[in-house]
Structures are given as structure tokens and as C-alpha cells.
Short mmCIF file of C-alpha atoms in Angstrom, two decimals:
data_model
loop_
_atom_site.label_atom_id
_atom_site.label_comp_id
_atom_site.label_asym_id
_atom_site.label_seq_id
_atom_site.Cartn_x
_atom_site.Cartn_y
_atom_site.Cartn_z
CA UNK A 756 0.00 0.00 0.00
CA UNK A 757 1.12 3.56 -1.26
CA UNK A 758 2.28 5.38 1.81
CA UNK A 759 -0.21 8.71 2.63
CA UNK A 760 0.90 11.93 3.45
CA UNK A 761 0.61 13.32 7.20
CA UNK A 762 -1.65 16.17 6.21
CA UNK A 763 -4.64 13.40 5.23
CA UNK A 764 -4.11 12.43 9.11
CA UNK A 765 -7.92 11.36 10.66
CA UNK A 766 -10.75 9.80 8.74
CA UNK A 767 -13.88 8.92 10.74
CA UNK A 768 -16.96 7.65 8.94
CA UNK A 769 -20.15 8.00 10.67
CA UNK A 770 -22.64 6.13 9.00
CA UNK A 771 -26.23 6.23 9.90
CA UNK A 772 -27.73 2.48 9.17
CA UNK A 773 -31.35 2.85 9.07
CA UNK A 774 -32.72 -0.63 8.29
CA UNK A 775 -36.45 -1.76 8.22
CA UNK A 776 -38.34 -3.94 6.18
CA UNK A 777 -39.38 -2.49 3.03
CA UNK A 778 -42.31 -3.10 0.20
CA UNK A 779 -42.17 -7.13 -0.99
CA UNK A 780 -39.23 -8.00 1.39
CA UNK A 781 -39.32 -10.80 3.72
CA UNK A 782 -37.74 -10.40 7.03
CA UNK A 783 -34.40 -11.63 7.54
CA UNK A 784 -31.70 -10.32 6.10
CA UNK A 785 -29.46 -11.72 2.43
CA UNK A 786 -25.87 -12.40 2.82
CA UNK A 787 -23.07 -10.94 2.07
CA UNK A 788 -19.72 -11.96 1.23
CA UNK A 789 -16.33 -10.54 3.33
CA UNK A 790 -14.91 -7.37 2.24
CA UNK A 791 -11.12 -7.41 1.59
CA UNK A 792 -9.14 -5.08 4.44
CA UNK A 793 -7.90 -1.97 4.28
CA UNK A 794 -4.90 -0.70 5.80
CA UNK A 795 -3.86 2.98 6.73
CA UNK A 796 -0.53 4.20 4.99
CA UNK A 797 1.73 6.15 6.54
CA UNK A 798 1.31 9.56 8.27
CA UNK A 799 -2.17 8.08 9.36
CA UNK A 800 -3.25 9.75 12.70
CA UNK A 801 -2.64 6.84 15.57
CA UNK A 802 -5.76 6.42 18.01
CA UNK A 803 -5.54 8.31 21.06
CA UNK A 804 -5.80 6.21 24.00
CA UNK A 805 -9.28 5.36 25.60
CA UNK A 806 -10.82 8.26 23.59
CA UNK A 807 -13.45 6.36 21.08
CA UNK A 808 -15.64 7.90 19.17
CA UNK A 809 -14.58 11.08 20.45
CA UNK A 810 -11.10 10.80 19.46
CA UNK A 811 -10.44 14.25 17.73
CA UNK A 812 -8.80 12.87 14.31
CA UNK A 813 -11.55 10.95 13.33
CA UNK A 814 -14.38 11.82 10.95
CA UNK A 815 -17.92 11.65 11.31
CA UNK A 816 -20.35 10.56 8.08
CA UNK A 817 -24.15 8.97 8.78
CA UNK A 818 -26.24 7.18 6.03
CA UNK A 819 -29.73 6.39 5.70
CA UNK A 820 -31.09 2.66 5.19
CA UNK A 821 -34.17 0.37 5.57
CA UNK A 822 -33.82 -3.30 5.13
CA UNK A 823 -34.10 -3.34 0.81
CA UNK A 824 -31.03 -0.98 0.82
CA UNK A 825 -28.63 -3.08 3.05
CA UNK A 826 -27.02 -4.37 -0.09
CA UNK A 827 -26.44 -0.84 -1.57
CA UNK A 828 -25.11 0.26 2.26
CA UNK A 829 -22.55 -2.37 2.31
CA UNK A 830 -21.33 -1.39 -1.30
CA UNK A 831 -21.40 2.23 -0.15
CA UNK A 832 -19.65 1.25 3.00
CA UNK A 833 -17.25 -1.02 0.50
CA UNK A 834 -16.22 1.45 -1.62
CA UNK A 835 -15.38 4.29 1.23
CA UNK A 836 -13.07 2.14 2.76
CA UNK A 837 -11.20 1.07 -0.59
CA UNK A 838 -10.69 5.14 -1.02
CA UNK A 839 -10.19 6.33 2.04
CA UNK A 840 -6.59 7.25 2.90
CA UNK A 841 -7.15 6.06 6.10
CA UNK A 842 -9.70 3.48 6.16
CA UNK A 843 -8.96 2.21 10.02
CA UNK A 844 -9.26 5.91 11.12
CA UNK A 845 -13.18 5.50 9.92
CA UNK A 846 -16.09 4.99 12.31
CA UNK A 847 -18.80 4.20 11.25
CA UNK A 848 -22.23 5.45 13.03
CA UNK A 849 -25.15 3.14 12.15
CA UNK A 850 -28.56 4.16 12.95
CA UNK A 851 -31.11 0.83 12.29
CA UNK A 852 -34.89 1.24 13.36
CA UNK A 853 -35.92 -0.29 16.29
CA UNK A 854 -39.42 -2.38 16.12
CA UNK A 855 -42.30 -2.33 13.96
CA UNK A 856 -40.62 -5.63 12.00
CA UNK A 857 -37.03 -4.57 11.57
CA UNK A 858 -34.27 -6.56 11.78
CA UNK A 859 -32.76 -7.33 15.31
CA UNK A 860 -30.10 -5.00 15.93
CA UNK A 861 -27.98 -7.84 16.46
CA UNK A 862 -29.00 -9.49 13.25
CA UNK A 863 -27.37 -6.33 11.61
CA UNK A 864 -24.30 -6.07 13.47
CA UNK A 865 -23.58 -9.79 12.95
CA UNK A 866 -24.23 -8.59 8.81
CA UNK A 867 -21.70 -5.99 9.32
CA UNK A 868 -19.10 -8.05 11.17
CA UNK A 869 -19.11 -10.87 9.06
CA UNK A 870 -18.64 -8.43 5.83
CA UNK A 871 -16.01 -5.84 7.43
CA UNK A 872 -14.53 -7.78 10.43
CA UNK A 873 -12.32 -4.73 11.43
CA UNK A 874 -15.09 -2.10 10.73
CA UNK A 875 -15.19 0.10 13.66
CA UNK A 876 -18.94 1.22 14.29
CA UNK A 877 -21.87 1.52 16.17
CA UNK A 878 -25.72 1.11 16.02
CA UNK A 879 -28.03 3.15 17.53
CA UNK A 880 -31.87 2.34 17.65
CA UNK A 881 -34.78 5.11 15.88
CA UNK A 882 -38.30 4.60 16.57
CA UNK A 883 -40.67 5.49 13.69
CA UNK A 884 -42.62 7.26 16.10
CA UNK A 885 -40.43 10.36 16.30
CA UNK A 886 -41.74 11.27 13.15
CA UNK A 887 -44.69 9.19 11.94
CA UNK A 888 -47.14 12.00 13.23
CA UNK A 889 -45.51 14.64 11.07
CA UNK A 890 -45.04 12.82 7.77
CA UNK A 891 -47.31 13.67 4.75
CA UNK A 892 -47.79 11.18 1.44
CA UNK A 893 -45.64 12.24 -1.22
CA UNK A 894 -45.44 11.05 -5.17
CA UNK A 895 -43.73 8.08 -4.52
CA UNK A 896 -44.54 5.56 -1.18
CA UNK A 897 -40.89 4.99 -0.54
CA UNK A 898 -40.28 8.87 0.25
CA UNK A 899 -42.77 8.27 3.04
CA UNK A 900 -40.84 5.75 4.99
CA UNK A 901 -39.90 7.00 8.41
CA UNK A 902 -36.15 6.68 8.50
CA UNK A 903 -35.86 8.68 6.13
CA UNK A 904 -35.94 11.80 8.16
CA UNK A 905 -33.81 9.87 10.35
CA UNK A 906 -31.04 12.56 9.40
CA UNK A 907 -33.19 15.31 10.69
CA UNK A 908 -32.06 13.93 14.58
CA UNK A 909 -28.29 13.02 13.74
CA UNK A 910 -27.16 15.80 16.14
CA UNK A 911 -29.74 14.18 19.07
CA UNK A 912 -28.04 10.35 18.37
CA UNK A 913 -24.59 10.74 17.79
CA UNK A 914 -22.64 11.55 20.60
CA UNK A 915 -21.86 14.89 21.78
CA UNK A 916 -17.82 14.96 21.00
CA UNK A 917 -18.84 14.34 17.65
CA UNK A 918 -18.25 17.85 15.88
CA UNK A 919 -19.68 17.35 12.31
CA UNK A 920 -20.81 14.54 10.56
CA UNK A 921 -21.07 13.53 6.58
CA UNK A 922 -24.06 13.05 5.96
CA UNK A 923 -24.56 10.10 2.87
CA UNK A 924 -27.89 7.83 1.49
CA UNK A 925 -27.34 4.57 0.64
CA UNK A 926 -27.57 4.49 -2.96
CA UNK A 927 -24.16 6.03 -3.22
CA UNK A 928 -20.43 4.69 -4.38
CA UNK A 929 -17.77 6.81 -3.63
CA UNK A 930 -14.62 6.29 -5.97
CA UNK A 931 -12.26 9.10 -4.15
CA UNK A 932 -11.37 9.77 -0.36
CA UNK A 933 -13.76 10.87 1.82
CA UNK A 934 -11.33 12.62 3.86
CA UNK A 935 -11.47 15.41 1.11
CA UNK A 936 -15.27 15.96 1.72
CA UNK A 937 -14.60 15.79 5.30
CA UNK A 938 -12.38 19.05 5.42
CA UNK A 939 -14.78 20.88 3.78
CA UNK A 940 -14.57 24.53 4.94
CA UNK A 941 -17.70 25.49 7.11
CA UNK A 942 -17.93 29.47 7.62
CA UNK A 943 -19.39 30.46 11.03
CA UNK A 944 -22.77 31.67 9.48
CA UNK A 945 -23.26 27.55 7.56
CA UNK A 946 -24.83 24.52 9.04
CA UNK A 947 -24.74 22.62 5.70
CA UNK A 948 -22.61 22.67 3.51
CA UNK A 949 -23.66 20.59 -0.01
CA UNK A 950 -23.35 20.14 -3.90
CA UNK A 951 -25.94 23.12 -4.85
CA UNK A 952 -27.84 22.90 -8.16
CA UNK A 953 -28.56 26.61 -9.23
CA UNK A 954 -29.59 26.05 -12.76
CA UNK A 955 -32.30 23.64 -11.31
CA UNK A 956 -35.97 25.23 -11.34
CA UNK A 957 -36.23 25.83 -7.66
CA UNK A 958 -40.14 27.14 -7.65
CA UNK A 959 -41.21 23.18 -9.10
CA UNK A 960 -40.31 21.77 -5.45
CA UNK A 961 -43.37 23.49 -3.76
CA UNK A 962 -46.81 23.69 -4.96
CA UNK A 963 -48.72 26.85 -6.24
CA UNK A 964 -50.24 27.26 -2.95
CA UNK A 965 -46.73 28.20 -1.10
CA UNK A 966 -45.75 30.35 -4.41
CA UNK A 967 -49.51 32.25 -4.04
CA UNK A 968 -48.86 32.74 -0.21
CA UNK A 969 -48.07 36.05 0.54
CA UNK A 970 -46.68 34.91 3.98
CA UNK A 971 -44.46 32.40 2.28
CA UNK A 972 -43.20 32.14 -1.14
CA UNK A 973 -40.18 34.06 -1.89
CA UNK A 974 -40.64 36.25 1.59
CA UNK A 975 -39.25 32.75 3.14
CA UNK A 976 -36.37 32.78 1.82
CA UNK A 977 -35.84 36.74 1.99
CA UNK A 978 -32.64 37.77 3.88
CA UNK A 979 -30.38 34.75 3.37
CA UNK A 980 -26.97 34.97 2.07
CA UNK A 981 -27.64 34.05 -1.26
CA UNK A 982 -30.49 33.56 -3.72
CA UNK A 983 -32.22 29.94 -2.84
CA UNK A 984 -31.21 27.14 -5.15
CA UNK A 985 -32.23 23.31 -5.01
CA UNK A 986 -29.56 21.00 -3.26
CA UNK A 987 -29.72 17.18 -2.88
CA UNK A 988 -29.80 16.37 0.40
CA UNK A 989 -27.96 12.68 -0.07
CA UNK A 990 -24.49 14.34 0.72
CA UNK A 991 -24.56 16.84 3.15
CA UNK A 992 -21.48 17.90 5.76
CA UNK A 993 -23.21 18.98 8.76
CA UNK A 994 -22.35 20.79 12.07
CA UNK A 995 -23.74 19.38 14.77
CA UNK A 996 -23.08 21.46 17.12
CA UNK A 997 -24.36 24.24 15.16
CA UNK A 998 -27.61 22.57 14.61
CA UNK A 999 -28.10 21.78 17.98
CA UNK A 1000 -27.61 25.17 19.80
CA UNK A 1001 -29.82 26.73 16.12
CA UNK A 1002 -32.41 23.84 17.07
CA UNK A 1003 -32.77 22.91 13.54
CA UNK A 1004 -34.49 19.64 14.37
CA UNK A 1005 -37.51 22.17 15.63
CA UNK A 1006 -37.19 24.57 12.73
CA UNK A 1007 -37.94 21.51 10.04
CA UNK A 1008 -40.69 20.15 11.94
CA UNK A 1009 -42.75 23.35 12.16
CA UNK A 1010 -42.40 22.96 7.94
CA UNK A 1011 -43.76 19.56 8.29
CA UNK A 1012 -46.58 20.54 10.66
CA UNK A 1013 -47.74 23.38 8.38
CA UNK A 1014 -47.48 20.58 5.56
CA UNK A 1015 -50.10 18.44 6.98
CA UNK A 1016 -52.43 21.83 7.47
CA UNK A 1017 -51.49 23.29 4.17
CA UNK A 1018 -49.96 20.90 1.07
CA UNK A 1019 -46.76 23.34 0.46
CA UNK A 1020 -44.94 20.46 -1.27
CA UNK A 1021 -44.87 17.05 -2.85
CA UNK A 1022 -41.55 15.47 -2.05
CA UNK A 1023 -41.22 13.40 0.84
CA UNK A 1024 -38.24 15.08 3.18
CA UNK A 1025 -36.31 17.05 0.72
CA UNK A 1026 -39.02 20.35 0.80
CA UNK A 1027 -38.05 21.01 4.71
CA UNK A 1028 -34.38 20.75 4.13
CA UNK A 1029 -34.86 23.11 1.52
CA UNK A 1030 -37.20 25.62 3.38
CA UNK A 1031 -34.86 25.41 6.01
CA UNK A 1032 -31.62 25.82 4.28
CA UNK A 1033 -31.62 26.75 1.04
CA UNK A 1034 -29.90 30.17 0.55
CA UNK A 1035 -27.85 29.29 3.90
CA UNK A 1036 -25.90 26.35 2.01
CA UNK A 1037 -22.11 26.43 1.83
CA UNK A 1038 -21.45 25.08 -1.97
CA UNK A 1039 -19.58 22.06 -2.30
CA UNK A 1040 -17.90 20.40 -5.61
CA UNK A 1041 -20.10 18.77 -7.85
CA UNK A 1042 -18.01 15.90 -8.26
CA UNK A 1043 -19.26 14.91 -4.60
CA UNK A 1044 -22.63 14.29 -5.47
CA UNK A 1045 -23.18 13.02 -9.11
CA UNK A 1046 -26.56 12.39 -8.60
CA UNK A 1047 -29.87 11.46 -10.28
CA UNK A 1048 -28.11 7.56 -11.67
CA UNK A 1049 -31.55 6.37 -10.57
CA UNK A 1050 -33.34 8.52 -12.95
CA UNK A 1051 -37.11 10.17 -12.14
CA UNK A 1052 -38.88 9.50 -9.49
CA UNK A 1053 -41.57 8.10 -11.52
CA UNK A 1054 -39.90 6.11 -14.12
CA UNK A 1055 -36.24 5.11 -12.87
CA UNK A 1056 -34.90 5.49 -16.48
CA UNK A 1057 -31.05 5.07 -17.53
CA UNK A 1058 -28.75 8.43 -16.67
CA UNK A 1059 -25.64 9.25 -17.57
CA UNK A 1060 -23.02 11.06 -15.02
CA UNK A 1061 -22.53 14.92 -15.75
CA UNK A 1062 -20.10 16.42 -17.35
CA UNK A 1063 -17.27 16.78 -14.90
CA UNK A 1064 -15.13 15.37 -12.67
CA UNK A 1065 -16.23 12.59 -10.07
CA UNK A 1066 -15.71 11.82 -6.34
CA UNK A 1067 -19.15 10.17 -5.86
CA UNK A 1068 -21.45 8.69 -7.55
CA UNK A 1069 -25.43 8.83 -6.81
CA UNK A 1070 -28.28 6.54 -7.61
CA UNK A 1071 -30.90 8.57 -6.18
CA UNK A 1072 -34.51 8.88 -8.12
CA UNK A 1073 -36.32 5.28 -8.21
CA UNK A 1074 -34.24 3.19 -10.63
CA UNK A 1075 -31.54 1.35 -7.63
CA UNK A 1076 -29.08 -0.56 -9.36
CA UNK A 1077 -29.33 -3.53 -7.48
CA UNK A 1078 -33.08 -4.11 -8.64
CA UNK A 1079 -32.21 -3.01 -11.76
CA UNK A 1080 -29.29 -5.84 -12.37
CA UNK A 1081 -31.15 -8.33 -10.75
CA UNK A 1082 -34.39 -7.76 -13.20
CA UNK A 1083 -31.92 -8.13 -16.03
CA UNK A 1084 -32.43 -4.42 -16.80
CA UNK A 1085 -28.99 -2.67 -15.86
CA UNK A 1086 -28.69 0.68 -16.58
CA UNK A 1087 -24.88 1.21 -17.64
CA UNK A 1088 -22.86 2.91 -14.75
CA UNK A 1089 -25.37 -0.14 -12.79
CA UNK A 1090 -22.07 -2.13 -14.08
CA UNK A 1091 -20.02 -0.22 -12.25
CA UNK A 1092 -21.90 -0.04 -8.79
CA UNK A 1093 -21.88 -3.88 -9.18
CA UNK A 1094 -18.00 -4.20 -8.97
CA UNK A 1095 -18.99 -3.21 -5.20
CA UNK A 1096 -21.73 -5.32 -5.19
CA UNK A 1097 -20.94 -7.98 -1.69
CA UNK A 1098 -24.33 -9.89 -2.03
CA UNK A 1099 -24.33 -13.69 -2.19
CA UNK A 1100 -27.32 -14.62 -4.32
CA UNK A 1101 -29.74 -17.74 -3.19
CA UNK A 1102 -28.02 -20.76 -4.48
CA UNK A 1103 -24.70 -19.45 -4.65
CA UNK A 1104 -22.69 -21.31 -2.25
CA UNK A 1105 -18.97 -19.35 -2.65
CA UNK A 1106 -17.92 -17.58 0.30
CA UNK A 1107 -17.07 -14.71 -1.61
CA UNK A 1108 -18.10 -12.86 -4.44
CA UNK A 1109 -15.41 -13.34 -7.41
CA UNK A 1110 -16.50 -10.79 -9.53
CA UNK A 1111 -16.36 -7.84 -6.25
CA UNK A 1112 -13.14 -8.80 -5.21
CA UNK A 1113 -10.97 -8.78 -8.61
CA UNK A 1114 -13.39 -5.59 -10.06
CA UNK A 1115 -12.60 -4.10 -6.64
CA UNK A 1116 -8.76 -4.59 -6.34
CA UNK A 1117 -8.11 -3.57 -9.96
CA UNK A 1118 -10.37 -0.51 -10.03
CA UNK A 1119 -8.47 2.73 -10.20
CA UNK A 1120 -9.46 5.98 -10.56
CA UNK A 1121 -9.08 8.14 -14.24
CA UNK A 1122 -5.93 10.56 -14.20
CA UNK A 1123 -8.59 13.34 -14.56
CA UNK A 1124 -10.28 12.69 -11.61
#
């Protein structure tokens, strides 16, 4: 292994594990085959002694999941470690629902083990019921589950010595260092700091009633540092001690409460981030969020990446590549998300998935990127 320069020093990975049962699957969960390790190079940060989770060269990232996306978090999870400078500097943070037909908690940390046996991380129970009561129906059934506002209490689970946290879904494949999104400049007046998407039309993510408002509208977003634009909130860096003492958790559900009294959008948990945030975002790279692989929301049609270079790649929209490849329907860049793929198909009795481990050790990233 190359050796790493001192100034990439401290990699933690917080990664939020939501996991229920979702639409047709039976409970239980598939299995996965074991992950090759990864070792730090030199000038890696060594652990401080006795200090955990709070030890201060680590970095923090969480990730959303219910119990059909396990197999794209363990990719995700996969491909962070394979290019991360640091990979044994990386804790992982999983948050995995708690009742209502999930799996056991233990069920998912004996998943985890037996894929990454030197992953550090920890799980942390959510109960639907922290947000059930404030959840409206949006275009598509899956945007309703619970855990996906999950992310809207990160600062309330993780521990308190955690400073920040990077926030990912599950449907993502990173093919550069985290680390680099990690150090991501936060100025004192950002909470979030994300890939923003000016050119998008902002005005289609509410309806006409919020536009027609004269209490909301554009007044909303009146006064912020910069003119509202539309950001995906699937990678996010977030301050969690900012959000905290700003109470941001509060200032998203009073969105969602006027929701259920007045329809103001049709998107699932996106609308709040955006009502919250948008105008307030610190602008990230692109190449850290090359999303929409999953096409439409409606549809899930083929997508190519944009023009650009890429850190992280983003199946978000319905199309998952997983279901896709395993309906015999791949999409194109679906080829490369299966290269990560660890999941042992019924009937396959290998230990290991062949074509994961020689796509993985042989993949390299383009001299542009």
C-alpha cells in the first residue's frame, strides 16, 4: 500500500444504518460476502488512547437505510473504505430502526461483522414514532418511509464529542477519499454545507399554494446569504453542534406541521431541508454528489453522469441498481456499482463474491479525476 501523506491524518466515517423492512421483502436479512481489508498508509493519525468515538482525528459521516437498501449500504460502506486514505481511522455510526418488524439489531451487526470484520462502528436504535405524526404522502410511497428523516435527529443520536458529521444515502459509491469531503470549509454563518444545483428550477419543489402565499413564497427565503437554489440532500457535511444550539431539528418540523395543514410540497423530506436551508448552504464540488443515476422519481430510467469530474457517484430517483441488475435491466454505470456489489445470491454457495473482489482490487481511478 502507497504510503499517505501526514496532512490526510484522521478519517472517521459515521454512517447512519437505518434498516427496516421495506415493500415485498421478507424479514431476515441476504448475505453478504467478506470485504477485503484496508490498511492505513503512513502519516495516518494513531488512536488516542481510551478516547473512542470522540477521538479528535476521526471523521464523522451517517447514512440512511431500511432493510431493501442493506445491499447498496454495504457497497457504499465497500467502496469508502477502498478510497479512504485512512480506512482504520473510519467509524462508522449506524442508525437501524428499532421495532415495527425490523431486523434485530444484532441481526445487523452480525451482517456488518461478518462483511467488514475490522469495521469500527456503532448502532443506535430510531423509533418510527419520532416522526410518523408529522409525515405527509408524497409522489412516490418509498419517500414516506420513516427513517428517512432519520437525518433530521443526527445531532440528538450521535454523541456529543462528535463535531460534524457527513451526511450520505445509501444508494451512493464513492470512488475518491472521503477525507477530502470531510475538510470541507464550514464558515461560522453555515450549518450545511452541499453540492448546490442553481440552474435547477427551484419554484417546481413546492406547490402553487406556497408560491400564491403572501406569507411564504419568496418572503421565506428573503434575507439569506444568497439567492435559494435546489440542493440534494444525499451528501450533506453537517455541524452538529451548530444545529443543535440553532435547534434545527424544531425549525424543520414546524415545515412539516404546516405541511399536513397546508400541502406546500410534494416530495417526501427534501421540501423542509430546503425551506430550512436553502440560501444558507455552503457550496460544495459537484463531483461529490453526481446524482440522479436512478433517474425520475416516476420512471427510474437510464442516466448518464454529468459532465465533470467525479468523487461520488449517486443513484438517487427510483431506478436502484441492485433491482435493476437483478431484473436483467442494468442501466450502464449499474455495471459499475456492481464491482462493489458484496451480495451472495440464493443458491450461490462461494464464500465470496469473485466478480467484487478482482473488479474491486483492480479498479483505479481516471488521471482526470
Amino acid at each position: 500500500m502507497r504510503a499517505y501523506p501526514a496532512m490526510w491524518a484522521g478519517l472517521v466515517l459515521v454512517v447512519v444504518l437505518v434498516v427496516s423492512v421495506g415493500e415485498g421483502e421478507a424479514a431476515g436479512l441476504p448475505r453478504f460476502a467478506e470485504a477485503p481489508e484496508y490498511r492505513n498508509g503512513e502519516g495516518c493519525p494513531a488512536p488516542v488512547a481510551g478516547a473512542g468515538v470522540c477521538d479528535p482525528g476521526l471523521v464523522h459521516v451517517a447514512m440512511t437505510l431500511d432493510a431493501h437498501y442493506l445491499r447498496g449500504s454495504m457497497a457504499a460502506i465497500y467502496s469508502l473504505l477502498k478510497h479512504a486514505s485512512c480506512p482504520e481511522s473510519i467509524f462508522f455510526h449506524f442508525m437501524a430502526a428499532d421495532g415495527g418488524g425490523a431486523p434485530e439489531l444484532g441481526e445487523l451487526r452480525t451482517a456488518l461483522v461478518a462483511s467488514f470484520p475490522s469495521l469500527r462502528f456503532e448502532i443506535y436504535p430510531f423509533r418510527a414514532d419520532a416522526v410518523t405524526g408529522l409525515i405527509s404522502a408524497s409522489v412516490r410511497a418509498a419517500l414516506d418511509a420513516p427513517l428517512n428523516y432519520a437525518r433530521n435527529h443526527l445531532a440528538d443520536l450521535l454523541p456529543k464529542c462528535v463535531p460534524r458529521a457527513i451526511y450520505l444515502d445509501s444508494d451512493v459509491l464513492a470512488v475518491d477519499d472521503v477525507r477530502r469531503l470531510w475538510e470541507t470549509r464550514l464558515p461560522a454563518a453555515a450549518v450545511v454545507a452541499a453540492p448546490e444545483y442553481c440552474h435547477a428550477n427551484f419554484s417546481r419543489y413546492f406547490t402553487d399554494a406556497f408560491w400564491s402565499d403572501p406569507k411564504l413564497g419568496e418572503s421565506v427565503f428573503s434575507g439569506r446569504r444568497r439567492a435559494p437554489c435546489y440542493f440534494n440532500t444525499g451528501v450533506m457535511v453537517i455541524d452538529l453542534r451548530r444545529w443543535r444550539v440553532g435547534q434545527y431539528l424544531r425549525r424543520i418540523e414546524l415545515w412539516m406541521e404546516m405541511q399536513k395543514e397546508k400541502r406546500i410540497y410534494e416530495l417526501g423530506s427534501l421540501p423542509p431541508f430546503l425551506l430550512v436551508f436553502s440560501g444558507e448552504v455552503e457550496a460544495v464540488d459537484h463531483r461529490w454528489n453526481q446524482h440522479g443515476l436512478g433517474g425520475d422519481n416516476i420512471l427510474g430510467s437510464c442516466r448518464p453522469l454529468h459532465k465533470g469530474p467525479v468523487s461520488l457517484m449517486h443513484w438517487s430517483g427510483k431506478g436502484k441498481p441492485w433491482d435493476r441488475l437483478d431484473a436483467g435491466r442494468p442501466c450502464p454505470l449499474d455495471y459499475t456499482w456492481k464491482s462493489y456489489d458484496l451480495y451472495i445470491a440464493d443458491g450461490d454457495s462461494s464464500s465470496a463474491s469473485a466478480p467484487s473482489r478482482s473488479a474491486l482490487s483492480s479498479w483505479t481511478l481516471p488521471a482526470a479525476w
